Structures are given as structure tokens and as C-alpha cells.
Amino acid sequence: MSAFGTQEQTEDVRTLFGQSAAIFAAFTGPAHAVETANPAFLATIGEDRTHLDPLLDEVYRTGEPSTGRDVRAVLGTGPHAREAFFDLNCEPRRDAAGDVAGVTVIGVETTQVKHAQRLMAEHRALLEQIARQAPLTEVLDGMARCIEELAPEEVLVSVLLAEPDGLHLRHGAAPSLPAFYNEAIDGIATGEGVGSCGTAAHRREPVIVTDIATDPFWNDFRHLAGQAGLGACWSTPILARDGGLLGTFAMYHRTARAPQDTDLALISVFAGTAALAIERHHTEQAKQAAEARLAEAMRAEQELRADAEQRATAAAELAAQLRAAAAEQAATPHPEHCQLGGRPGCTAAAEVKVADSWGDSAWGCAAHVEEALIHVRSVYIASEELGGLAAYRNR
């Protein structure tokens, strides 16, 4: 299996990076005048050969072929400038006398290959973060920054997370969007016409808004987008394996712009990665919640067991005290029957004498004495005559 997991993701990577076209050019003389060149050479390198001249000079001077690997060049100027890399083979061209008359260059642009290698490395690093259960915010923030760096044009990435009811979206990651913008859209509802992300979440399908200034989906957010300097927003729902909504993945642009195939492939690759990270996070949260409930249940069980053991110990101690008191008081003159039965009376034999702090006392059977000792705080086993516990008998 590839680093991108599925066949569909692998196809997205192929779409993203495609095939590099070969370039060819023949130069004449020490000034390296272009004698002939194919369209690929003219489209990429063109007349600006600053990065190529050192190789041409060396081959023309030495008459020996030379190879350049990942030769860096900056193509274009101003906002349209881009970094490019080439693998080049330079061969000397000789005249009839055998002298070097020029140089032939055959090569291929490796920019896409280098970008693919970097994408694979970045994607692998994200998967490793997910595998070691790094915090979700860390994974999503890293993913957003990675896409912003890999994209050929300026892009601002945002990930919103769906609440459990699927009716609202919360901030997940958006490292390059203004803080006021992130705060304003945190908690937006999912629904038709609620910007790009709210609509994509509601429809469960991508929503491509190429011009925020005119699209009706942005009627309620157009002023906010203008303050943030946003011109386009392409949003894709992040879906779980069962089709449930996990969130949205959005790519913003400063100007009105429609996506190319490479943009859509990039979105597809990283939307799948975001889904994996969010599902893993949800699984870990559910696991932690279950572990917390189990720990609480075990703690409650331990407390109940400890309480039951304490009660059993107290009951055994009380029963021992009653037996000891009955044995000690057996020879003391006392009523024949229990005096603690209240108005209904009790016909059981009187065995133990109890008293209270007011001086009342009475004789009772073991059961009624135990009841009195447990439920009446001031009652204790008496060791001398103290009267009659009238208040307790008449309760």
C-alpha cells in the first residue's frame, strides 16, 4: 500500500504531480546564443538562463559533458515567480575542425517530482502524528501549514469540526486566517447558503465558490470576507467511513479563482487525511470516556465494599458488646420481659440494661437494645441502676 493509503488517493497524487516534459536546446558560441529549442524549454526556461550559464560555460570551456541534478531556477518575476528544479545533461557541440562550437542541453523539469517527494514526506509525517495520537489541533494545524507551503499559489487553509449533532461547525485549524475571522465563523450553523463551509457540510458534497464578492452563499458573510481579504473559497466536507459529518476542509484565495485538477487532487488527499485524524481523535475520546466511567464505577464499588465492611465490623463489635453485657448483667436482678418494645410491648426475655445521658434506663432483649443503641445517640449499655428510659418506651 502506498503512503497515501488508498488507490483513489494514489490517483489524486498522480493527478497532482503528473508527468514532467523533456526540454531541449542547442546553443552556439561563447555567449550561448539559442540556435534551436523545443516549446517546453521556451515555456519553462526561456531567455533567462542565469541559473544555466555556469553549466554552459563549463562545458564550452572544457569540452567535456556535464550533468546537473536538481538545478534550481526562479522562473518568472514578481507575483508570478516560482521556484523550479531541473535535471540537465550538457554535451559539447563541435565544428568540422573538432573545436567546441556550442552546447546541447537535454533535460527534464524535476519540480513536480521534488514537490511529490515533499508531499509524501509531509503526508507520512502527518500519518505518524496520527498514529502516535498527537493532539488533534497539532495534526490539523500542521496539515494546514503543509498545504499552504505545497500549493503553487497562495492559499489559506481552514478546517472546521462538526459538533456531535452535526448542526454547527467549530474552529479546528486556520493558521493563516485572521483571528477575528476565525472567531466570527466559530460555531456557524450548517445549512443551505451558509457560506461555502456551512453549505458543504449540509449537502455532504464539495461547494466551490469562485467569487465571494458575487456568490449568494456569501450574502451574510461577504463583509467579513472582505475585511479578511478573501476572494474565493472551496470547501469540501470531511466525512467518516459511515458517512457521518466530521467537519469541513476549505481552501481560501485572495482573488476570485476556480480550482484546477491539481487543486482538487490536493483537496482530496488531505481531506482524507483530516478524516483519519478526526476519527482517531473521536475514538480516543470515546475510549477515555469509557475508561473514566469504568474507573468511577470501580471507585464507587470500592466505597460500597468498604462501607459494607465497616458496617459488618461495627455490627460484629456491637453483637460482641451485647453478649458481654448480657453475661455480666445476668446475675443482676432485672425484669423478666423486655421493656423496650414501646406501646405494643415485647415478650422477649430481658437481657441487657441500657441507659441514656438523662439518667433513664431500661432492660431489653438483644434486638431492641441493638435498635436503641444504633438509632438513639444518647443511649449506652448501663452498668448500674439508672431508672427507666420512659421517653424511649413511650415513643
CSV table of N, CA, C and O in Angstrom, one decimal, residues 259-312:
chain,number,residue,atom,x,y,z
A,259,PRO,N,-10.8,26.3,-9.2
A,259,PRO,CA,-9.8,25.3,-9.0
A,259,PRO,C,-9.4,24.5,-10.2
A,259,PRO,O,-10.2,24.3,-11.1
A,260,GLN,N,-8.1,24.1,-10.3
A,260,GLN,CA,-7.6,23.3,-11.4
A,260,GLN,C,-7.7,21.8,-10.9
A,260,GLN,O,-7.9,21.5,-9.7
A,261,ASP,N,-7.4,20.9,-11.8
A,261,ASP,CA,-7.4,19.5,-11.4
A,261,ASP,C,-6.4,19.2,-10.2
A,261,ASP,O,-6.7,18.4,-9.3
A,262,THR,N,-5.2,19.9,-10.3
A,262,THR,CA,-4.2,19.7,-9.2
A,262,THR,C,-4.7,20.2,-7.9
A,262,THR,O,-4.5,19.6,-6.8
A,263,ASP,N,-5.5,21.3,-7.9
A,263,ASP,CA,-6.1,21.8,-6.6
A,263,ASP,C,-7.1,20.8,-6.1
A,263,ASP,O,-7.1,20.5,-4.9
A,264,LEU,N,-7.9,20.2,-6.9
A,264,LEU,CA,-8.9,19.2,-6.4
A,264,LEU,C,-8.3,18.0,-5.9
A,264,LEU,O,-8.7,17.4,-4.9
A,265,ALA,N,-7.2,17.6,-6.6
A,265,ALA,CA,-6.4,16.4,-6.1
A,265,ALA,C,-5.8,16.6,-4.7
A,265,ALA,O,-5.8,15.8,-3.8
A,266,LEU,N,-5.3,17.8,-4.5
A,266,LEU,CA,-4.7,18.2,-3.3
A,266,LEU,C,-5.7,18.2,-2.2
A,266,LEU,O,-5.5,17.7,-1.0
A,267,ILE,N,-6.9,18.7,-2.5
A,267,ILE,CA,-8.0,18.8,-1.5
A,267,ILE,C,-8.4,17.3,-1.1
A,267,ILE,O,-8.6,17.0,0.1
A,268,SER,N,-8.5,16.5,-2.1
A,268,SER,CA,-8.9,15.1,-1.9
A,268,SER,C,-8.0,14.3,-1.0
A,268,SER,O,-8.4,13.6,0.0
A,269,VAL,N,-6.7,14.5,-1.2
A,269,VAL,CA,-5.6,13.8,-0.4
A,269,VAL,C,-5.7,14.2,1.0
A,269,VAL,O,-5.8,13.4,1.9
A,270,PHE,N,-5.8,15.5,1.3
A,270,PHE,CA,-5.7,16.0,2.6
A,270,PHE,C,-7.1,16.0,3.3
A,270,PHE,O,-7.1,15.9,4.6
A,271,ALA,N,-8.2,16.0,2.6
A,271,ALA,CA,-9.5,15.8,3.3
A,271,ALA,C,-9.6,14.4,3.8
A,271,ALA,O,-10.1,14.2,5.0
A,272,GLY,N,-9.0,13.4,3.1
A,272,GLY,CA,-9.0,12.0,3.6
A,272,GLY,C,-8.1,11.9,4.9
A,272,GLY,O,-8.4,11.2,5.8
A,273,THR,N,-7.0,12.6,4.8
A,273,THR,CA,-6.1,12.6,6.0
A,273,THR,C,-6.7,13.2,7.2
A,273,THR,O,-6.6,12.7,8.3
A,274,ALA,N,-7.4,14.4,7.0
A,274,ALA,CA,-8.1,15.0,8.1
A,274,ALA,C,-9.2,14.1,8.7
A,274,ALA,O,-9.4,14.0,9.9
A,275,ALA,N,-9.9,13.4,7.8
A,275,ALA,CA,-10.9,12.4,8.3
A,275,ALA,C,-10.3,11.4,9.2
A,275,ALA,O,-10.8,11.0,10.2
A,276,LEU,N,-9.2,10.9,8.8
A,276,LEU,CA,-8.5,9.8,9.6
A,276,LEU,C,-8.1,10.4,10.9
A,276,LEU,O,-8.3,9.8,12.0
A,277,ALA,N,-7.6,11.6,11.0
A,277,ALA,CA,-7.1,12.2,12.2
A,277,ALA,C,-8.3,12.5,13.1
A,277,ALA,O,-8.2,12.2,14.3
A,278,ILE,N,-9.4,13.0,12.6
A,278,ILE,CA,-10.6,13.3,13.4
A,278,ILE,C,-11.2,12.0,13.9
A,278,ILE,O,-11.6,12.0,15.1
A,279,GLU,N,-11.3,11.0,13.1
A,279,GLU,CA,-11.9,9.8,13.6
A,279,GLU,C,-11.1,9.1,14.7
A,279,GLU,O,-11.6,8.6,15.6
A,280,ARG,N,-9.8,9.2,14.5
A,280,ARG,CA,-8.9,8.7,15.5
A,280,ARG,C,-9.1,9.4,16.8
A,280,ARG,O,-9.1,8.9,17.9
A,281,HIS,N,-9.2,10.7,16.7
A,281,HIS,CA,-9.4,11.6,17.9
A,281,HIS,C,-10.7,11.2,18.6
A,281,HIS,O,-10.8,11.1,19.8
A,282,HIS,N,-11.8,11.0,17.8
A,282,HIS,CA,-13.1,10.7,18.4
A,282,HIS,C,-13.0,9.3,19.1
A,282,HIS,O,-13.6,9.1,20.2
A,283,THR,N,-12.3,8.4,18.4
A,283,THR,CA,-12.1,7.0,19.0
A,283,THR,C,-11.4,7.1,20.4
A,283,THR,O,-11.8,6.5,21.3
A,284,GLU,N,-10.4,7.9,20.4
A,284,GLU,CA,-9.6,8.1,21.6
A,284,GLU,C,-10.4,8.8,22.7
A,284,GLU,O,-10.3,8.4,23.9
A,285,GLN,N,-11.2,9.8,22.3
A,285,GLN,CA,-12.1,10.4,23.3
A,285,GLN,C,-13.1,9.4,23.9
A,285,GLN,O,-13.3,9.4,25.1
A,286,ALA,N,-13.7,8.6,23.0
A,286,ALA,CA,-14.7,7.6,23.5
A,286,ALA,C,-14.0,6.6,24.4
A,286,ALA,O,-14.6,6.2,25.4
A,287,LYS,N,-12.8,6.2,24.1
A,287,LYS,CA,-12.0,5.3,24.9
A,287,LYS,C,-11.7,5.9,26.3
A,287,LYS,O,-11.9,5.2,27.3
A,288,GLN,N,-11.3,7.2,26.3
A,288,GLN,CA,-11.0,7.8,27.5
A,288,GLN,C,-12.3,8.0,28.4
A,288,GLN,O,-12.2,7.8,29.6
A,289,ALA,N,-13.4,8.3,27.7
A,289,ALA,CA,-14.6,8.5,28.5
A,289,ALA,C,-15.1,7.2,29.1
A,289,ALA,O,-15.5,7.1,30.2
A,290,ALA,N,-14.9,6.1,28.3
A,290,ALA,CA,-15.3,4.7,28.8
A,290,ALA,C,-14.4,4.4,30.0
A,290,ALA,O,-14.9,3.8,31.0
A,291,GLU,N,-13.1,4.6,29.9
A,291,GLU,CA,-12.2,4.3,30.9
A,291,GLU,C,-12.5,5.1,32.2
A,291,GLU,O,-12.4,4.6,33.3
A,292,ALA,N,-12.9,6.4,32.0
A,292,ALA,CA,-13.3,7.3,33.1
A,292,ALA,C,-14.5,6.7,33.8
A,292,ALA,O,-14.6,6.7,35.1
A,293,ARG,N,-15.5,6.3,33.0
A,293,ARG,CA,-16.7,5.7,33.6
A,293,ARG,C,-16.4,4.4,34.4
A,293,ARG,O,-17.0,4.2,35.4
A,294,LEU,N,-15.5,3.6,33.8
A,294,LEU,CA,-15.2,2.4,34.4
A,294,LEU,C,-14.4,2.6,35.8
A,294,LEU,O,-14.7,2.0,36.8
A,295,ALA,N,-13.5,3.6,35.7
A,295,ALA,CA,-12.8,4.0,36.9
A,295,ALA,C,-13.7,4.5,38.0
A,295,ALA,O,-13.6,4.2,39.2
A,296,GLU,N,-14.7,5.3,37.6
A,296,GLU,CA,-15.7,5.8,38.6
A,296,GLU,C,-16.6,4.7,39.2
A,296,GLU,O,-16.9,4.7,40.4
A,297,ALA,N,-17.0,3.7,38.3
A,297,ALA,CA,-17.8,2.6,38.8
A,297,ALA,C,-16.9,1.8,39.8
A,297,ALA,O,-17.5,1.3,40.8
A,298,MET,N,-15.7,1.5,39.4
A,298,MET,CA,-14.8,0.8,40.3
A,298,MET,C,-14.6,1.5,41.7
A,298,MET,O,-14.6,0.9,42.7
A,299,ARG,N,-14.4,2.8,41.6
A,299,ARG,CA,-14.3,3.6,42.8
A,299,ARG,C,-15.5,3.5,43.7
A,299,ARG,O,-15.5,3.3,44.9
A,300,ALA,N,-16.7,3.6,43.0
A,300,ALA,CA,-18.0,3.5,43.8
A,300,ALA,C,-18.1,2.2,44.4
A,300,ALA,O,-18.6,2.0,45.6
A,301,GLU,N,-17.8,1.1,43.6
A,301,GLU,CA,-17.9,-0.2,44.2
A,301,GLU,C,-16.9,-0.4,45.4
A,301,GLU,O,-17.3,-1.0,46.4
A,302,GLN,N,-15.7,0.1,45.3
A,302,GLN,CA,-14.8,0.0,46.4
A,302,GLN,C,-15.3,0.7,47.6
A,302,GLN,O,-15.2,0.3,48.8
A,303,GLU,N,-15.9,1.9,47.4
A,303,GLU,CA,-16.5,2.6,48.5
A,303,GLU,C,-17.7,1.9,49.2
A,303,GLU,O,-17.8,1.8,50.4
A,304,LEU,N,-18.5,1.3,48.3
A,304,LEU,CA,-19.6,0.5,48.9
A,304,LEU,C,-19.1,-0.7,49.6
A,304,LEU,O,-19.6,-1.1,50.7
A,305,ARG,N,-18.1,-1.4,49.1
A,305,ARG,CA,-17.5,-2.5,49.7
A,305,ARG,C,-16.9,-2.1,51.1
A,305,ARG,O,-17.1,-2.8,52.1
A,306,ALA,N,-16.2,-1.0,51.1
A,306,ALA,CA,-15.5,-0.6,52.3
A,306,ALA,C,-16.6,-0.2,53.3
A,306,ALA,O,-16.5,-0.5,54.5
A,307,ASP,N,-17.7,0.5,52.9
A,307,ASP,CA,-18.8,0.8,53.8
A,307,ASP,C,-19.4,-0.4,54.4
A,307,ASP,O,-19.8,-0.5,55.6
A,308,ALA,N,-19.7,-1.4,53.5
A,308,ALA,CA,-20.3,-2.7,54.0
A,308,ALA,C,-19.4,-3.4,55.0
A,308,ALA,O,-19.9,-3.9,56.0
A,309,GLU,N,-18.1,-3.4,54.7
A,309,GLU,CA,-17.2,-4.0,55.6
A,309,GLU,C,-17.1,-3.3,57.0
A,309,GLU,O,-17.1,-3.9,58.0
A,310,GLN,N,-17.2,-1.9,56.9
A,310,GLN,CA,-17.3,-1.2,58.2
A,310,GLN,C,-18.5,-1.5,59.0
A,310,GLN,O,-18.5,-1.6,60.2
A,311,ARG,N,-19.6,-1.5,58.2
A,311,ARG,CA,-20.9,-1.8,58.9
A,311,ARG,C,-20.9,-3.2,59.5
A,311,ARG,O,-21.4,-3.5,60.6
A,312,ALA,N,-20.3,-4.2,58.7
A,312,ALA,CA,-20.2,-5.6,59.3
A,312,ALA,C,-19.4,-5.6,60.5
A,312,ALA,O,-19.7,-6.3,61.5
